[in-house]
């Protein structure tokens, strides 16, 4: 009997699948379930000329912008909520060092669905906003059914989608213990899909609760076991946002724009260029610091 | 369910502007309404929760992906993060973002902030300036506001300062359409939702005159003069013949707001 092929790779090897000039899709939502380990690796490699299509984004995107990796950005949001409502590199360099194709969540979703469904465009309710003026993929056309002019959005081809989820088996069946956000749309739209997970589990565990399977193996090319792979953001059911290290990022970036590049350079060295692997990154942060982010601790602090 | 003893000292200070803004929002809620809470919008979150914990046990809350019934939560630890791991444990259902978007036509209320708001309730989260490749100030992005504002039954706009740079004659960019160029422009654009209902600032509450859809003063917050509002609005605000007094929260409501909802005191600044 022929054997089924496992889809396992390391963070370091998976990052090599992304090439300069690729269009990549990034799942998650703001500071939750972002594939940060993989993005740190891409940043260490200084991937260039990327087009990034992303769900609402946080510091992982700002890190890429800081390192001039992105030529064109399509995302509805780049901030970190109360800690930094608008992230510094996005705020200072948008339109100057990289192009922003303006979207809101609805426009981004329609863009992905148009790609999934292989239709030339899908209508969106953004007529009257600036989005058609600020995004070459959005146009206002006559309604063939006689209604007022309607905005439509063109599909986008995505070379590689990168997603972080809770657990998976070696064959590529993925389970999210929390919201999918638009991860399933990225998985369906992209030519290649890489999913980092907190835990690798046996196939029997997946089958034990198939209702939880959010991305079946048919939509997944690579599984990367990366515990704490969404750090310094949070990960469903495992850990929450590391506000302390998020602040180090934001403070370093703000100092950079205030004319003092030193804190930013040390941030880059400590968090990105120093650790050679994701394992070394976790050791650098320190497991006792990681464990402080455990969700169970919320009760103790109540 | 109320906390047994709200310390007297917690009730000493009269309501702060952001508490009054939240209280106004609370009063607009009806029991059974379907309401979406936004991230980093503590004023509207507090307002909806105050209604939920007092008059409106059947409010249906969606906070991002989570549908939650929160009336039994004793204390809210972080008003800025309604979708936090602590609160998401109250979720009764979890939806993806595209499914949530499909639910917006049934939504009674949503909330948005803005860098700029114009006299017809159009809002801007994109940026300030005229050249998109060289903005004076880049905003965070439209997030969900463009589509939600187009479809939602009603929404409110609230901002942290009432100033001419915020309340402008014309937005530099529009992330969400309020009433477009005014009058029936919103209908002519074919946008299905009802549009913005109120604009809430630390100085005043505004609504829209029904025919022209021009922004109109409704209430002044206590201690704020009409001149102060007029001088800090970057366009000609419609002033009604009678400016109604704003309702103030009772001691009991203020106690719930301070002891259960706004534990961190983010509205008491």
mmCIF file of C-alpha atoms in Angstrom, chain A:
data_model
loop_
_atom_site.group_PDB
_atom_site.id
_atom_site.type_symbol
_atom_site.label_atom_id
_atom_site.label_comp_id
_atom_site.label_asym_id
_atom_site.label_seq_id
_atom_site.Cartn_x
_atom_site.Cartn_y
_atom_site.Cartn_z
ATOM 1 C CA UNK A 1 0.000 0.000 0.000
ATOM 2 C CA UNK A 2 1.308 3.433 -0.883
ATOM 3 C CA UNK A 3 1.797 5.723 2.098
ATOM 4 C CA UNK A 4 0.239 9.108 2.702
ATOM 5 C CA UNK A 5 2.697 12.003 2.504
ATOM 6 C CA UNK A 6 3.216 14.082 5.635
ATOM 7 C CA UNK A 7 3.229 17.882 5.214
ATOM 8 C CA UNK A 8 5.535 18.786 8.098
ATOM 9 C CA UNK A 9 8.232 21.443 7.838
ATOM 10 C CA UNK A 10 10.162 23.675 10.211
ATOM 11 C CA UNK A 11 9.574 27.417 10.433
ATOM 12 C CA UNK A 12 12.953 27.927 8.808
ATOM 13 C CA UNK A 13 12.278 25.629 5.841
ATOM 14 C CA UNK A 14 8.711 26.864 5.337
ATOM 15 C CA UNK A 15 9.954 30.453 5.032
ATOM 16 C CA UNK A 16 12.049 29.407 2.011
ATOM 17 C CA UNK A 17 8.821 28.692 0.106
ATOM 18 C CA UNK A 18 8.165 32.427 -0.079
ATOM 19 C CA UNK A 19 10.104 34.237 -2.768
ATOM 20 C CA UNK A 20 10.892 37.883 -3.421
ATOM 21 C CA UNK A 21 8.042 39.454 -5.374
ATOM 22 C CA UNK A 22 5.385 37.001 -4.141
ATOM 23 C CA UNK A 23 1.870 37.980 -3.144
ATOM 24 C CA UNK A 24 1.272 36.630 0.325
ATOM 25 C CA UNK A 25 -1.934 36.427 2.346
ATOM 26 C CA UNK A 26 -1.811 36.759 6.133
ATOM 27 C CA UNK A 27 -4.611 35.405 8.330
ATOM 28 C CA UNK A 28 -5.476 36.111 11.986
ATOM 29 C CA UNK A 29 -6.921 39.351 13.295
ATOM 30 C CA UNK A 30 -5.042 42.394 14.678
ATOM 31 C CA UNK A 31 -3.056 40.828 17.538
ATOM 32 C CA UNK A 32 -4.640 37.349 17.575
ATOM 33 C CA UNK A 33 -3.477 34.226 15.706
ATOM 34 C CA UNK A 34 -0.900 35.972 13.533
ATOM 35 C CA UNK A 35 1.804 33.691 12.071
ATOM 36 C CA UNK A 36 4.508 35.711 13.841
ATOM 37 C CA UNK A 37 7.233 33.038 13.970
ATOM 38 C CA UNK A 38 7.098 32.671 10.194
ATOM 39 C CA UNK A 39 7.003 36.434 9.669
ATOM 40 C CA UNK A 40 10.037 36.912 11.945
ATOM 41 C CA UNK A 41 11.873 34.371 9.809
ATOM 42 C CA UNK A 42 10.876 36.140 6.572
ATOM 43 C CA UNK A 43 12.054 39.380 8.134
ATOM 44 C CA UNK A 44 15.373 37.819 9.139
ATOM 45 C CA UNK A 45 15.742 36.807 5.469
ATOM 46 C CA UNK A 46 14.732 40.343 4.381
ATOM 47 C CA UNK A 47 12.331 39.092 1.715
ATOM 48 C CA UNK A 48 11.699 41.913 -0.757
ATOM 49 C CA UNK A 49 9.071 43.351 -3.085
ATOM 50 C CA UNK A 50 6.175 41.490 -1.508
ATOM 51 C CA UNK A 51 2.535 42.277 -2.105
ATOM 52 C CA UNK A 52 0.779 41.630 1.185
ATOM 53 C CA UNK A 53 -2.945 40.948 1.445
ATOM 54 C CA UNK A 54 -3.815 40.800 5.122
ATOM 55 C CA UNK A 55 -6.717 40.610 7.526
ATOM 56 C CA UNK A 56 -6.675 43.521 10.018
ATOM 57 C CA UNK A 57 -3.071 43.546 11.164
ATOM 58 C CA UNK A 58 -0.792 44.330 14.062
ATOM 59 C CA UNK A 59 2.942 44.602 14.833
ATOM 60 C CA UNK A 60 3.929 41.633 12.630
ATOM 61 C CA UNK A 61 2.937 43.715 9.605
ATOM 62 C CA UNK A 62 4.630 46.843 10.924
ATOM 63 C CA UNK A 63 7.817 44.789 11.377
ATOM 64 C CA UNK A 64 7.761 43.891 7.673
ATOM 65 C CA UNK A 65 7.088 47.521 6.743
ATOM 66 C CA UNK A 66 9.988 48.640 8.944
ATOM 67 C CA UNK A 67 12.308 46.418 6.909
ATOM 68 C CA UNK A 68 11.118 47.581 3.481
ATOM 69 C CA UNK A 69 9.831 44.129 2.552
ATOM 70 C CA UNK A 70 6.495 45.263 1.128
ATOM 71 C CA UNK A 71 5.897 47.154 -2.117
ATOM 72 C CA UNK A 72 2.113 46.981 -2.037
ATOM 73 C CA UNK A 73 -0.177 46.556 0.955
ATOM 74 C CA UNK A 74 -3.845 45.582 0.984
ATOM 75 C CA UNK A 75 -5.275 45.554 4.511
ATOM 76 C CA UNK A 76 -8.211 47.224 6.295
ATOM 77 C CA UNK A 77 -6.222 48.078 9.458
ATOM 78 C CA UNK A 78 -2.725 48.299 10.888
ATOM 79 C CA UNK A 79 -2.691 48.995 14.609
ATOM 80 C CA UNK A 80 -2.550 47.384 18.012
ATOM 81 C CA UNK A 81 -5.733 48.665 19.606
ATOM 82 C CA UNK A 82 -5.192 50.556 22.869
ATOM 83 C CA UNK A 83 -1.388 50.065 22.958
ATOM 84 C CA UNK A 84 -0.876 51.764 19.597
ATOM 85 C CA UNK A 85 -4.069 52.578 17.634
ATOM 86 C CA UNK A 86 -1.992 53.182 14.480
ATOM 87 C CA UNK A 87 1.362 51.388 14.242
ATOM 88 C CA UNK A 88 4.372 53.691 13.643
ATOM 89 C CA UNK A 89 5.962 52.419 10.407
ATOM 90 C CA UNK A 90 2.568 52.084 8.751
ATOM 91 C CA UNK A 91 1.624 55.574 9.851
ATOM 92 C CA UNK A 92 4.850 57.272 8.774
ATOM 93 C CA UNK A 93 5.602 55.428 5.546
ATOM 94 C CA UNK A 94 2.175 54.562 4.067
ATOM 95 C CA UNK A 95 2.023 55.880 0.503
ATOM 96 C CA UNK A 96 5.675 56.994 0.694
ATOM 97 C CA UNK A 97 7.729 53.798 0.940
ATOM 98 C CA UNK A 98 4.970 51.361 0.034
ATOM 99 C CA UNK A 99 1.673 51.654 -1.811
ATOM 100 C CA UNK A 100 -1.578 51.097 0.069
ATOM 101 C CA UNK A 101 -4.565 49.765 -1.868
ATOM 102 C CA UNK A 102 -7.384 50.878 0.413
ATOM 103 C CA UNK A 103 -9.936 48.254 1.479
ATOM 104 C CA UNK A 104 -12.339 47.674 4.335
ATOM 105 C CA UNK A 105 -13.164 44.186 5.639
ATOM 106 C CA UNK A 106 -16.085 43.836 3.207
ATOM 107 C CA UNK A 107 -13.951 44.783 0.194
ATOM 108 C CA UNK A 108 -11.141 42.429 1.226
ATOM 109 C CA UNK A 109 -13.583 39.554 1.745
ATOM 110 C CA UNK A 110 -15.180 40.132 -1.677
ATOM 111 C CA UNK A 111 -11.722 40.279 -3.285
ATOM 112 C CA UNK A 112 -10.878 36.856 -1.844
ATOM 113 C CA UNK A 113 -14.291 35.379 -2.638
ATOM 114 C CA UNK A 114 -14.045 36.587 -6.245
ATOM 115 C CA UNK A 115 -10.715 34.761 -6.486
ATOM 116 C CA UNK A 116 -12.139 31.598 -4.887
ATOM 117 C CA UNK A 117 -15.200 31.595 -7.163
ATOM 118 C CA UNK A 118 -13.213 32.506 -10.314
ATOM 119 C CA UNK A 119 -15.592 35.334 -11.207
ATOM 120 C CA UNK A 120 -14.199 38.541 -12.781
ATOM 121 C CA UNK A 121 -15.559 40.743 -9.971
ATOM 122 C CA UNK A 122 -17.998 40.896 -7.088
ATOM 123 C CA UNK A 123 -20.132 43.857 -5.993
ATOM 124 C CA UNK A 124 -19.414 45.601 -2.679
ATOM 125 C CA UNK A 125 -21.289 48.295 -0.746
ATOM 126 C CA UNK A 126 -18.580 50.972 -0.829
ATOM 127 C CA UNK A 127 -19.939 53.358 -3.432
ATOM 128 C CA UNK A 128 -19.515 56.959 -2.236
ATOM 129 C CA UNK A 129 -16.413 56.138 -0.162
ATOM 130 C CA UNK A 130 -12.822 56.874 -1.247
ATOM 131 C CA UNK A 131 -12.062 53.169 -1.687
ATOM 132 C CA UNK A 132 -12.763 53.143 -5.486
ATOM 133 C CA UNK A 133 -10.382 56.129 -5.841
ATOM 134 C CA UNK A 134 -7.650 54.580 -3.707
ATOM 135 C CA UNK A 135 -7.682 50.990 -4.957
ATOM 136 C CA UNK A 136 -7.106 50.081 -8.623
ATOM 137 C CA UNK A 137 -9.004 46.786 -8.095
ATOM 138 C CA UNK A 138 -12.226 48.589 -7.181
ATOM 139 C CA UNK A 139 -14.359 50.343 -9.792
ATOM 140 C CA UNK A 140 -17.844 51.822 -9.916
ATOM 141 C CA UNK A 141 -19.920 50.442 -12.812
ATOM 142 C CA UNK A 142 -23.506 50.691 -14.059
ATOM 143 C CA UNK A 143 -25.866 48.194 -12.491
ATOM 144 C CA UNK A 144 -27.081 45.941 -15.362
ATOM 145 C CA UNK A 145 -30.356 45.518 -13.456
ATOM 146 C CA UNK A 146 -31.132 49.225 -13.459
ATOM 147 C CA UNK A 147 -30.178 50.212 -9.933
ATOM 148 C CA UNK A 148 -27.731 52.989 -9.031
ATOM 149 C CA UNK A 149 -24.043 52.557 -10.007
ATOM 150 C CA UNK A 150 -22.353 49.887 -7.915
ATOM 151 C CA UNK A 151 -18.760 49.326 -6.751
ATOM 152 C CA UNK A 152 -17.166 46.051 -7.823
ATOM 153 C CA UNK A 153 -13.899 44.454 -6.778
ATOM 154 C CA UNK A 154 -11.557 42.354 -8.862
ATOM 155 C CA UNK A 155 -10.098 39.053 -7.560
ATOM 156 C CA UNK A 156 -6.529 38.811 -6.348
ATOM 157 C CA UNK A 157 -4.154 35.904 -6.919
ATOM 158 C CA UNK A 158 -2.281 34.872 -3.801
ATOM 159 C CA UNK A 159 0.920 32.856 -4.098
ATOM 160 C CA UNK A 160 1.247 31.792 -0.481
ATOM 161 C CA UNK A 161 -1.158 32.134 2.457
ATOM 162 C CA UNK A 162 0.299 32.049 5.964
ATOM 163 C CA UNK A 163 -2.007 31.201 8.840
ATOM 164 C CA UNK A 164 -1.647 30.393 12.547
ATOM 165 C CA UNK A 165 -4.061 27.918 14.159
ATOM 166 C CA UNK A 166 -4.441 25.798 17.272
ATOM 167 C CA UNK A 167 -3.595 22.262 16.200
ATOM 168 C CA UNK A 168 -3.186 20.017 13.187
ATOM 169 C CA UNK A 169 -2.180 16.511 12.229
ATOM 170 C CA UNK A 170 0.798 15.723 10.001
ATOM 171 C CA UNK A 171 -1.473 15.333 6.974
ATOM 172 C CA UNK A 172 -2.630 18.958 7.080
ATOM 173 C CA UNK A 173 -5.993 18.831 8.861
ATOM 174 C CA UNK A 174 -6.239 22.041 10.887
ATOM 175 C CA UNK A 175 -8.411 22.964 13.857
ATOM 176 C CA UNK A 176 -9.016 26.454 15.279
ATOM 177 C CA UNK A 177 -10.145 26.641 18.914
ATOM 178 C CA UNK A 178 -11.593 30.086 18.284
ATOM 179 C CA UNK A 179 -12.725 32.373 15.467
ATOM 180 C CA UNK A 180 -11.590 31.622 11.940
ATOM 181 C CA UNK A 181 -11.685 35.317 11.057
ATOM 182 C CA UNK A 182 -10.984 34.997 7.289
ATOM 183 C CA UNK A 183 -8.345 32.254 7.467
ATOM 184 C CA UNK A 184 -10.578 29.883 5.482
ATOM 185 C CA UNK A 185 -10.849 32.409 2.641
ATOM 186 C CA UNK A 186 -7.068 32.809 2.461
ATOM 187 C CA UNK A 187 -6.709 29.017 2.456
ATOM 188 C CA UNK A 188 -9.197 28.663 -0.413
ATOM 189 C CA UNK A 189 -7.832 31.578 -2.431
ATOM 190 C CA UNK A 190 -4.080 30.873 -2.261
ATOM 191 C CA UNK A 191 -1.991 28.630 -4.493
ATOM 192 C CA UNK A 192 0.026 27.417 -1.502
ATOM 193 C CA UNK A 193 -1.025 27.364 2.162
ATOM 194 C CA UNK A 194 1.304 27.227 5.174
ATOM 195 C CA UNK A 195 -0.250 26.784 8.625
ATOM 196 C CA UNK A 196 1.728 27.117 11.842
ATOM 197 C CA UNK A 197 0.116 25.436 14.854
ATOM 198 C CA UNK A 198 0.578 25.357 18.607
ATOM 199 C CA UNK A 199 0.367 21.574 18.756
ATOM 200 C CA UNK A 200 0.833 18.697 16.381
ATOM 201 C CA UNK A 201 -1.682 15.966 17.235
ATOM 202 C CA UNK A 202 -2.376 12.427 15.972
ATOM 203 C CA UNK A 203 -4.823 12.016 13.127
ATOM 204 C CA UNK A 204 -7.080 10.065 15.530
ATOM 205 C CA UNK A 205 -7.399 13.206 17.683
ATOM 206 C CA UNK A 206 -8.550 15.189 14.656
ATOM 207 C CA UNK A 207 -11.038 12.490 13.697
ATOM 208 C CA UNK A 208 -12.206 12.364 17.310
ATOM 209 C CA UNK A 209 -13.790 15.767 16.721
ATOM 210 C CA UNK A 210 -13.997 16.348 12.980
ATOM 211 C CA UNK A 211 -16.567 19.111 13.587
ATOM 212 C CA UNK A 212 -13.675 21.234 14.841
ATOM 213 C CA UNK A 213 -11.680 20.872 11.630
ATOM 214 C CA UNK A 214 -11.607 24.319 10.109
ATOM 215 C CA UNK A 215 -9.214 23.702 7.224
ATOM 216 C CA UNK A 216 -9.288 20.185 5.747
ATOM 217 C CA UNK A 217 -5.999 18.858 4.392
ATOM 218 C CA UNK A 218 -7.197 19.499 0.808
ATOM 219 C CA UNK A 219 -6.599 23.222 1.439
ATOM 220 C CA UNK A 220 -3.286 22.944 3.283
ATOM 221 C CA UNK A 221 0.180 22.326 1.841
ATOM 222 C CA UNK A 222 2.483 22.721 4.819
ATOM 223 C CA UNK A 223 2.085 22.250 8.576
ATOM 224 C CA UNK A 224 4.634 23.801 10.893
ATOM 225 C CA UNK A 225 4.653 22.891 14.557
ATOM 226 C CA UNK A 226 5.433 26.221 16.239
ATOM 227 C CA UNK A 227 4.400 26.490 19.893
ATOM 228 C CA UNK A 228 4.171 30.183 20.798
ATOM 229 C CA UNK A 229 4.257 30.829 17.062
ATOM 230 C CA UNK A 230 1.842 33.797 17.389
ATOM 231 C CA UNK A 231 3.913 35.496 20.116
ATOM 232 C CA UNK A 232 4.037 38.460 20.924
ATOM 233 C CA UNK A 233 0.381 38.347 19.835
ATOM 234 C CA UNK A 234 -2.151 35.990 21.382
ATOM 235 C CA UNK A 235 -3.213 32.498 20.294
ATOM 236 C CA UNK A 236 -6.684 31.015 20.780
ATOM 237 C CA UNK A 237 -6.994 28.931 23.896
ATOM 238 C CA UNK A 238 -3.246 29.095 24.663
ATOM 239 C CA UNK A 239 -1.916 32.546 25.500
ATOM 240 C CA UNK A 240 -2.837 36.186 25.302
ATOM 241 C CA UNK A 241 -1.115 39.257 23.906
ATOM 242 C CA UNK A 242 2.308 39.990 25.481
ATOM 243 C CA UNK A 243 1.684 43.672 26.156
ATOM 244 C CA UNK A 244 5.162 44.175 27.625
ATOM 245 C CA UNK A 245 6.954 43.030 24.454
ATOM 246 C CA UNK A 246 4.441 44.778 22.228
ATOM 247 C CA UNK A 247 5.344 47.995 24.060
ATOM 248 C CA UNK A 248 9.062 47.346 23.407
ATOM 249 C CA UNK A 249 8.255 47.184 19.696
ATOM 250 C CA UNK A 250 6.154 50.355 19.733
ATOM 251 C CA UNK A 251 8.612 52.300 21.923
ATOM 252 C CA UNK A 252 11.543 51.275 19.709
ATOM 253 C CA UNK A 253 9.654 52.352 16.584
ATOM 254 C CA UNK A 254 8.639 55.673 18.120
ATOM 255 C CA UNK A 255 12.221 56.384 19.229
ATOM 256 C CA UNK A 256 13.342 55.653 15.655
ATOM 257 C CA UNK A 257 11.053 58.357 14.320
ATOM 258 C CA UNK A 258 12.107 60.715 17.101
ATOM 259 C CA UNK A 259 15.658 60.527 15.719
ATOM 260 C CA UNK A 260 17.053 57.871 18.064
ATOM 261 C CA UNK A 261 17.451 54.597 16.113
ATOM 262 C CA UNK A 262 19.244 52.772 18.955
ATOM 263 C CA UNK A 263 16.220 51.188 20.737
ATOM 264 C CA UNK A 264 14.846 50.037 17.387
ATOM 265 C CA UNK A 265 18.169 48.532 16.312
ATOM 266 C CA UNK A 266 18.432 46.622 19.569
ATOM 267 C CA UNK A 267 14.846 45.418 19.200
ATOM 268 C CA UNK A 268 15.705 44.074 15.736
ATOM 269 C CA UNK A 269 18.859 42.384 16.997
ATOM 270 C CA UNK A 270 17.198 40.875 20.063
ATOM 271 C CA UNK A 271 13.921 39.670 18.542
ATOM 272 C CA UNK A 272 14.615 39.146 14.830
ATOM 273 C CA UNK A 273 18.263 38.886 13.788
ATOM 274 C CA UNK A 274 19.655 37.306 16.959
ATOM 275 C CA UNK A 275 17.686 34.059 17.363
ATOM 276 C CA UNK A 276 18.619 31.643 14.559
ATOM 277 C CA UNK A 277 15.486 29.518 14.954
ATOM 278 C CA UNK A 278 12.009 29.810 16.449
ATOM 279 C CA UNK A 279 13.254 27.634 19.314
ATOM 280 C CA UNK A 280 16.039 30.105 20.082
ATOM 281 C CA UNK A 281 13.493 32.927 19.975
ATOM 282 C CA UNK A 282 11.384 31.192 22.626
ATOM 283 C CA UNK A 283 14.492 30.637 24.761
ATOM 284 C CA UNK A 284 15.414 34.299 24.397
ATOM 285 C CA UNK A 285 11.950 35.462 25.546
ATOM 286 C CA UNK A 286 12.143 32.853 28.306
ATOM 287 C CA UNK A 287 9.571 30.220 29.051
ATOM 288 C CA UNK A 288 8.738 31.737 32.444
ATOM 289 C CA UNK A 289 7.730 34.894 30.574
ATOM 290 C CA UNK A 290 5.724 32.852 28.064
ATOM 291 C CA UNK A 291 3.929 30.998 30.864
ATOM 292 C CA UNK A 292 2.815 34.329 32.380
ATOM 293 C CA UNK A 293 0.627 34.739 29.309
ATOM 294 C CA UNK A 294 -1.402 31.644 30.121
ATOM 295 C CA UNK A 295 -5.126 32.304 29.919
ATOM 296 C CA UNK A 296 -5.732 30.495 33.214
ATOM 297 C CA UNK A 297 -3.898 33.265 35.014
ATOM 298 C CA UNK A 298 -6.721 35.650 34.133
ATOM 299 C CA UNK A 299 -8.775 34.164 36.965
ATOM 300 C CA UNK A 300 -6.040 34.728 39.529
ATOM 301 C CA UNK A 301 -5.837 38.373 38.522
ATOM 302 C CA UNK A 302 -9.594 38.968 38.657
#
